[in-house]
PDB file of C-alpha atoms and ligand atoms in Angstrom:
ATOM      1  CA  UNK A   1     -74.512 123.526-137.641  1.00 89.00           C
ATOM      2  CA  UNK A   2     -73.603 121.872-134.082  1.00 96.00           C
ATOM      3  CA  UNK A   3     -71.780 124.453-132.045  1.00 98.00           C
ATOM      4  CA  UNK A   4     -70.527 122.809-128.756  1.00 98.00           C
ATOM      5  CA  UNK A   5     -68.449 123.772-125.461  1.00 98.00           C
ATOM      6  CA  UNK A   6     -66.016 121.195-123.868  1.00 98.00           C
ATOM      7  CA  UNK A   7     -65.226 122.822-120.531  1.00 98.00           C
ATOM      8  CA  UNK A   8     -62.173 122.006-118.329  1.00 98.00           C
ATOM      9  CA  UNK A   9     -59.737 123.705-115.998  1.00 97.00           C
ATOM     10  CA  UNK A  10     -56.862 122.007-118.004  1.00 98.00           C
ATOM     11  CA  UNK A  11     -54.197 122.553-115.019  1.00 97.00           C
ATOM     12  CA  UNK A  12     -52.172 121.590-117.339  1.00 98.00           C
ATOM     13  CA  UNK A  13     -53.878 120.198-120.159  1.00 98.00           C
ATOM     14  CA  UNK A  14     -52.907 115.901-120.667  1.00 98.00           C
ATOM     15  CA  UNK A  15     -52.690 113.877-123.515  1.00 98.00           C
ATOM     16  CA  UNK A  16     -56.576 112.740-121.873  1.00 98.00           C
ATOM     17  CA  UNK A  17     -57.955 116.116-122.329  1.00 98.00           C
ATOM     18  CA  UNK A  18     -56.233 116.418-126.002  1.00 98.00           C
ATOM     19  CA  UNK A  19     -58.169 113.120-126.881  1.00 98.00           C
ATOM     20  CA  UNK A  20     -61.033 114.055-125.606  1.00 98.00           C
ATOM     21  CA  UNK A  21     -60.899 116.929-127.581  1.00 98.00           C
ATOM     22  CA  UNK A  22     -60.119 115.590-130.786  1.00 98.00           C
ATOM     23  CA  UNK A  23     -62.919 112.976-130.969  1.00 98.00           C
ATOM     24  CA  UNK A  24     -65.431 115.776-130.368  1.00 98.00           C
ATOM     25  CA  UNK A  25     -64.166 118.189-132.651  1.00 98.00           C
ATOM     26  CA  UNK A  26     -64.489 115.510-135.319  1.00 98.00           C
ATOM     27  CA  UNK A  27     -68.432 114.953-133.785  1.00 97.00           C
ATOM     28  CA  UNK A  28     -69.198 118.697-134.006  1.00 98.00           C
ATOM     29  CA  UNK A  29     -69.339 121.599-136.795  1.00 98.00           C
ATOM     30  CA  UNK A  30     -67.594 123.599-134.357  1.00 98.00           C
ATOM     31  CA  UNK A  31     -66.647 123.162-130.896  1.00 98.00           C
ATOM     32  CA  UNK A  32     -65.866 125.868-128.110  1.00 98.00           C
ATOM     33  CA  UNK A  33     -62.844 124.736-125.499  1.00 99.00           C
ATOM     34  CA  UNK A  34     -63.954 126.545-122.484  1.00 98.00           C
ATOM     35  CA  UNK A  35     -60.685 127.019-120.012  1.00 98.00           C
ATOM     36  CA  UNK A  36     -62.095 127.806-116.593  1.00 96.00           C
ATOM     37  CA  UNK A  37     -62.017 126.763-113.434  1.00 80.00           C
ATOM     38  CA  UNK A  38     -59.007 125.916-110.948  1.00 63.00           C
ATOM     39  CA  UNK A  39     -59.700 128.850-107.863  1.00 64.00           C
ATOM     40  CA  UNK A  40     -57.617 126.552-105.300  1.00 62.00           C
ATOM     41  CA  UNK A  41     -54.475 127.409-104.644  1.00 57.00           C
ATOM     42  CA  UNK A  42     -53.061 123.846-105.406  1.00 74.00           C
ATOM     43  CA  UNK A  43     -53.292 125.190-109.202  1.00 90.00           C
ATOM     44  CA  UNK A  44     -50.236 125.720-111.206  1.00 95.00           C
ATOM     45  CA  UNK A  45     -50.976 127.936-114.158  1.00 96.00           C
ATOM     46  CA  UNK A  46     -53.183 131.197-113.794  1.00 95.00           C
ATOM     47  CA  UNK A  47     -55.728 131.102-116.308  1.00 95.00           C
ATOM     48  CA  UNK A  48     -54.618 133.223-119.549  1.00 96.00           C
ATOM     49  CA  UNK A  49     -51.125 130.369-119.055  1.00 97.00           C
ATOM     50  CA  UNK A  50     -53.709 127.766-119.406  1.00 97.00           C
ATOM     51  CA  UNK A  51     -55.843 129.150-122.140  1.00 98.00           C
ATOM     52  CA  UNK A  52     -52.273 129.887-124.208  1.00 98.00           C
ATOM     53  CA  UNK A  53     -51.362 126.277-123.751  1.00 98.00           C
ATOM     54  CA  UNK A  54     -54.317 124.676-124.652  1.00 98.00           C
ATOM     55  CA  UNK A  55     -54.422 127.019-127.683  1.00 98.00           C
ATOM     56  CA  UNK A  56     -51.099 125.806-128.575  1.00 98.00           C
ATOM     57  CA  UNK A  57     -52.262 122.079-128.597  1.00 98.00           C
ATOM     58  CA  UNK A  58     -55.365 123.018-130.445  1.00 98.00           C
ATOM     59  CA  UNK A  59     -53.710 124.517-133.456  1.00 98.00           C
ATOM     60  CA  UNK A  60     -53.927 121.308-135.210  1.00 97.00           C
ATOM     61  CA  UNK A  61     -58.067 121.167-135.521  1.00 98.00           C
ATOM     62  CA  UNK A  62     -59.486 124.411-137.277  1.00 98.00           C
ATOM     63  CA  UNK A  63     -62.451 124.088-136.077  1.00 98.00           C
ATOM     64  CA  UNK A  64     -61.632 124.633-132.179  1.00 98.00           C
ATOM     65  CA  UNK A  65     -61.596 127.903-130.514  1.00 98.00           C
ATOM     66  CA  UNK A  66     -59.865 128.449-127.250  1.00 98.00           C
ATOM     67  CA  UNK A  67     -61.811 130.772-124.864  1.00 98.00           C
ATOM     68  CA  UNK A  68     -61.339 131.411-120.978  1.00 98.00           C
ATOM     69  CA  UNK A  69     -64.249 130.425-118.769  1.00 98.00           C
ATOM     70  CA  UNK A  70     -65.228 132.906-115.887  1.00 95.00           C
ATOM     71  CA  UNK A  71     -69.033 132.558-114.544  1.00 95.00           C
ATOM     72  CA  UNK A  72     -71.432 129.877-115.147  1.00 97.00           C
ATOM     73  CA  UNK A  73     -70.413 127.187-117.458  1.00 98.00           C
ATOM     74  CA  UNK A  74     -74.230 127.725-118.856  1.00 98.00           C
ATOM     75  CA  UNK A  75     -73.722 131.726-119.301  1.00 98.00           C
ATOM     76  CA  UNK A  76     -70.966 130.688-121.558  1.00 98.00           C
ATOM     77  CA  UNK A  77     -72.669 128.220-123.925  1.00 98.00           C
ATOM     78  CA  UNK A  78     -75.437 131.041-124.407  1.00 98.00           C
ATOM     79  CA  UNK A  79     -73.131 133.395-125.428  1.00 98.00           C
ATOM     80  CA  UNK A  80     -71.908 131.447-127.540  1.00 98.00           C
ATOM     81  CA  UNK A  81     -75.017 130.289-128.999  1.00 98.00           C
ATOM     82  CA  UNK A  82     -73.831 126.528-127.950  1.00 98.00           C
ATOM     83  CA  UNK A  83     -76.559 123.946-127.142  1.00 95.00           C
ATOM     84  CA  UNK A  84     -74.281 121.286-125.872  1.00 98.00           C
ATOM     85  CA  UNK A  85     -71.505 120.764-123.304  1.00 98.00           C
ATOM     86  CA  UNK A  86     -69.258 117.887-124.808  1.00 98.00           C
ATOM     87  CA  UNK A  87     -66.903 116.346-121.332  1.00 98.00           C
ATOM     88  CA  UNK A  88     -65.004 113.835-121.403  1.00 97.00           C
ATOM     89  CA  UNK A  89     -65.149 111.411-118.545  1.00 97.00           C
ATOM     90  CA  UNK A  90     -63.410 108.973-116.533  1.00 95.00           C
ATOM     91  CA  UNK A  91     -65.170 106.024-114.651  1.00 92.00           C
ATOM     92  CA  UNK A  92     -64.875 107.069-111.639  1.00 92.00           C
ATOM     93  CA  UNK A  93     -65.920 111.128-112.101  1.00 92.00           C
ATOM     94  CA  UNK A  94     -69.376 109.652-113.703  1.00 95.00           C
ATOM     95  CA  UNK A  95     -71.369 110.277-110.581  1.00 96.00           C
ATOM     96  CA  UNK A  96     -70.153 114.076-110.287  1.00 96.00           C
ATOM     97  CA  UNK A  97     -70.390 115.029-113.934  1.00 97.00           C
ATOM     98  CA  UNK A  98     -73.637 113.859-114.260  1.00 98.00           C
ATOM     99  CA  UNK A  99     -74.947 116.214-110.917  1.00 98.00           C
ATOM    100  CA  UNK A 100     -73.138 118.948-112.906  1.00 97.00           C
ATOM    101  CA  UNK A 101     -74.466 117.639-116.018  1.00 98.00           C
ATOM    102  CA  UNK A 102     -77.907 118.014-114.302  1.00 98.00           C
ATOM    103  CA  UNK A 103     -77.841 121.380-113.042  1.00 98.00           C
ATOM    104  CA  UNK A 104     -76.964 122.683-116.594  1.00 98.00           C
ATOM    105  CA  UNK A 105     -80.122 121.295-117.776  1.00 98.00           C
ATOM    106  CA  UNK A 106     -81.793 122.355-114.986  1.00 98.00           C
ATOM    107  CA  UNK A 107     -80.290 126.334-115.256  1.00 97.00           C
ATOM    108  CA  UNK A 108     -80.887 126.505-119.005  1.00 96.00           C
ATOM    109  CA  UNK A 109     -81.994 123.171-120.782  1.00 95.00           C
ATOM    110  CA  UNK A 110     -78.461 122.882-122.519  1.00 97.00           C
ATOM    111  CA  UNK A 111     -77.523 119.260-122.662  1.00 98.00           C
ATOM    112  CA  UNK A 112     -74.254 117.372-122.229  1.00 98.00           C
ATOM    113  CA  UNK A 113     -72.856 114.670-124.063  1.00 98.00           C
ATOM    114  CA  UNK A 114     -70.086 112.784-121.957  1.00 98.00           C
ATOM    115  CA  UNK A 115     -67.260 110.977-124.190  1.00 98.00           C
ATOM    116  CA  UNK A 116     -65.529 108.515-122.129  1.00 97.00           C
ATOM    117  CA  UNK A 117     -61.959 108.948-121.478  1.00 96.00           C
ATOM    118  CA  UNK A 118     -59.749 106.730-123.509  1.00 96.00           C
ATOM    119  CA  UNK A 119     -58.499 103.084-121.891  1.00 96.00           C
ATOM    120  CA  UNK A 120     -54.754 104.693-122.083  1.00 97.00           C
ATOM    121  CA  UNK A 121     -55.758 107.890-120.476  1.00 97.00           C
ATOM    122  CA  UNK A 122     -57.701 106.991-117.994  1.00 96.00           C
ATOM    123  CA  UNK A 123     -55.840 107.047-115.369  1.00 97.00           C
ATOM    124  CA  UNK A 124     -54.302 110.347-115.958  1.00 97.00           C
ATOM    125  CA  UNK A 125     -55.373 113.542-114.469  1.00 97.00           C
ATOM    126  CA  UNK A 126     -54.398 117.002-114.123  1.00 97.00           C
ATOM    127  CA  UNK A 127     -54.284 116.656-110.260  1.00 95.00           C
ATOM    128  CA  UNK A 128     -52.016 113.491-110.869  1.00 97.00           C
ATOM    129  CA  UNK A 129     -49.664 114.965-113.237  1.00 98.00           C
ATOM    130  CA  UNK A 130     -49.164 117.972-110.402  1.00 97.00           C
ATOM    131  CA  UNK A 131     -48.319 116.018-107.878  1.00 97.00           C
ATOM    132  CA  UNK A 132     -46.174 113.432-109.744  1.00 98.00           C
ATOM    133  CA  UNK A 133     -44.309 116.355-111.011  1.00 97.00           C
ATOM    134  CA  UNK A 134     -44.132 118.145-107.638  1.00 96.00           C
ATOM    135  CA  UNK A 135     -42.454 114.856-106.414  1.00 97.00           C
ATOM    136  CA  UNK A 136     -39.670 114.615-108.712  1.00 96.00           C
ATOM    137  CA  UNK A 137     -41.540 112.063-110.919  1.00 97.00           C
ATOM    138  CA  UNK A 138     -41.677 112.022-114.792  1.00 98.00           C
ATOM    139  CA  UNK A 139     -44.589 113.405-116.766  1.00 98.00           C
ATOM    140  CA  UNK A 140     -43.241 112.620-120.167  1.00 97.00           C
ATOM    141  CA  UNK A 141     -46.203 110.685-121.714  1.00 97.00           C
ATOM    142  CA  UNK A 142     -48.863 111.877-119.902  1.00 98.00           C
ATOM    143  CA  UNK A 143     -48.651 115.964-121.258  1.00 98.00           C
ATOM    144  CA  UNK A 144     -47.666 117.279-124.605  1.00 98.00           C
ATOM    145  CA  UNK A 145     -43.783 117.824-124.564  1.00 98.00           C
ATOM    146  CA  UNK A 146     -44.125 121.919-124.686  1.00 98.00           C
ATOM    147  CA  UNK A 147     -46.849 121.248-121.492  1.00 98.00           C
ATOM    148  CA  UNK A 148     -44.078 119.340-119.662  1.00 98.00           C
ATOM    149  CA  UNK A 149     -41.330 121.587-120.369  1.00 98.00           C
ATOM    150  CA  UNK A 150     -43.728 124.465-118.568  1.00 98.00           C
ATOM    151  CA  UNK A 151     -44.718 122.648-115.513  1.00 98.00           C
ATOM    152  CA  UNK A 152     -41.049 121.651-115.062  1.00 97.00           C
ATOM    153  CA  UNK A 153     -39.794 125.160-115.044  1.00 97.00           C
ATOM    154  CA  UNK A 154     -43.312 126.632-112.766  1.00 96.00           C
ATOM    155  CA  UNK A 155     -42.485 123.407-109.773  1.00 95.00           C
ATOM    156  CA  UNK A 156     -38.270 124.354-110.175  1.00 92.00           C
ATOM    157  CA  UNK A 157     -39.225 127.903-110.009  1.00 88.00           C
ATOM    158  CA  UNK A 158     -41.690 126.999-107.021  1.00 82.00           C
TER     159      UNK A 158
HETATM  160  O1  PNS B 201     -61.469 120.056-115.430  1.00 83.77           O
HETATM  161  P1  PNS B 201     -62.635 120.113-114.504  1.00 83.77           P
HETATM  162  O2  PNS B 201     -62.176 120.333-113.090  1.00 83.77           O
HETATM  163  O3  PNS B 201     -63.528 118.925-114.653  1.00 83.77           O
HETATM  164  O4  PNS B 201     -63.472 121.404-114.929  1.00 83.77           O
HETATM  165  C1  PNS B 201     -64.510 121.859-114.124  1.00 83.77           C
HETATM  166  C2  PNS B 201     -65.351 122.934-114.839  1.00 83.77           C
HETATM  167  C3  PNS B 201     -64.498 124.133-115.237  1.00 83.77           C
HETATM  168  C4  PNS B 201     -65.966 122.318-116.080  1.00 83.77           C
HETATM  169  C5  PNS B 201     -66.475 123.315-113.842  1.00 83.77           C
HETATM  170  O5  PNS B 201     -65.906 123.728-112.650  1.00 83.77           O
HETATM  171  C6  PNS B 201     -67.396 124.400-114.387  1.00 83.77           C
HETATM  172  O6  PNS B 201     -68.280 124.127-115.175  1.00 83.77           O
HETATM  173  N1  PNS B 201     -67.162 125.660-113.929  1.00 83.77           N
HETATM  174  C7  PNS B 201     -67.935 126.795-114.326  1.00 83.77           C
HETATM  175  C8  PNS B 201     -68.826 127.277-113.180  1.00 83.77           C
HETATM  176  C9  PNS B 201     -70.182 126.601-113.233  1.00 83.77           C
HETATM  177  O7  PNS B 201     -70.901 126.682-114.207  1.00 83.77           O
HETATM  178  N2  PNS B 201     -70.524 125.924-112.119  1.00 83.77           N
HETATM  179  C10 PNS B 201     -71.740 125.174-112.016  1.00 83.77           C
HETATM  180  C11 PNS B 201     -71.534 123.761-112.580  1.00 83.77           C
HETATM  181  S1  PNS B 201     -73.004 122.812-112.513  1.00 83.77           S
END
C-alpha cells in the first residue's frame, strides 16, 4: 500500500491545490494532506480554519485525510509511516521545491514526487488570491465557492 503526504499551507486552499490533490489521491492507496505552514502575518486563516476548509473540499475522495502540519514536514511523513511527499508544482516554484525536495531526502531519505500544476491553474496562487481579494477583485473561479464566501467575510471583517 502507497501511503503519501501532499503538504501545503493552503491560505486558502484554490481550485490548483484541489487538482493537485485529486490526481494524487487517484496515484496513491492513501494519501495524507498535510496543512502547515503560513507563520507570516500576511496569512488569512489560522491553521485549524485552514485544516476545516480543506477538509471540507476533501470530503469527496475517501481516501484523503486532512491533518495539520506543525514541525518538520519529514517528522510528519514518519509518523505517519509515509514514504513520499506528493507537491504539486508550478513552473516557476521548480527551483525551490526541488532544494526543499532535497533536504527531505537528505533529513530522512523520503522522496518527493512533484505533479505539475494544471495549464488552467497555473497561474493561481494562494498569495494571488489574497491580494486580489484584499483589492476588491473577484476570486470566483479561482477557490471553491464555500472558500470564497470565507475569505470575503475574514478581508470585510479586516
Ligand atoms: O503551500 P506551500 O507554501 O508551498 O507550503 C510550504 C510547506 C508547508 C510545504 C513547507 O513550508 C513545509 O514543508 N513546512 C514544514 C517545515 C519543514 O519541514 N521545513 C523544511 C522544508 S525542507
Amino acid at each position: 500500500m502507497t501511503r503519501a503526504v501532499c503538504p501545503g499551507s493552503f491560505d486558502p486552499v484554490t481550485w490548483g491545490h484541489l487538482d493537485v490533490i485529486g490526481r494524487a489521491a487517484r496515484i496513491v492507496d492513501q494519501l495524507v494532506v498535510a496543512v502547515g505552514g503560513n507563520v507570516s502575518k500576511t496569512g488569512l486563516f489560522t491553521a485549524a480554519e485552514r485544516v476545516e476548509m480543506v477538509t471540507e473540499q476533501c470530503r469527496q475522495w475517501p481516501n484523503v485525510t486532512v491533518e495539520p502540519l506543525s514541525g518538520l514536514l519529514v517528522d510528519f511523513c514518519r509518523r505517519h509511516e509515509a514514504a513520499l511527499i506528493v507537491k504539486g508544482v508550478r513552473a516557476r516554484d521548480i527551483g525551490y521545491e526541488t532544494q526543499m525536495a532535497h533536504m527531505n531526502a537528505h533529513l530522512t531519505g523520503v522522496d518527493t514526487v512533484f505533479l505539475p500544476a494544471a495549464p488552467q491553474w497555473s497561474y493561481v496562487s494562494s498569495t494571488l488570491v489574497r491580494e486580489v481579494a484584499a483589492l476588491g477583485g473577484d476570486i470566483s473561479g479561482l477557490v471553491p465557492d464555500p472558500v470564497e464566501r470565507r475569505v470575503r467575510e475574514r478581508i470585510d471583517r479586516s
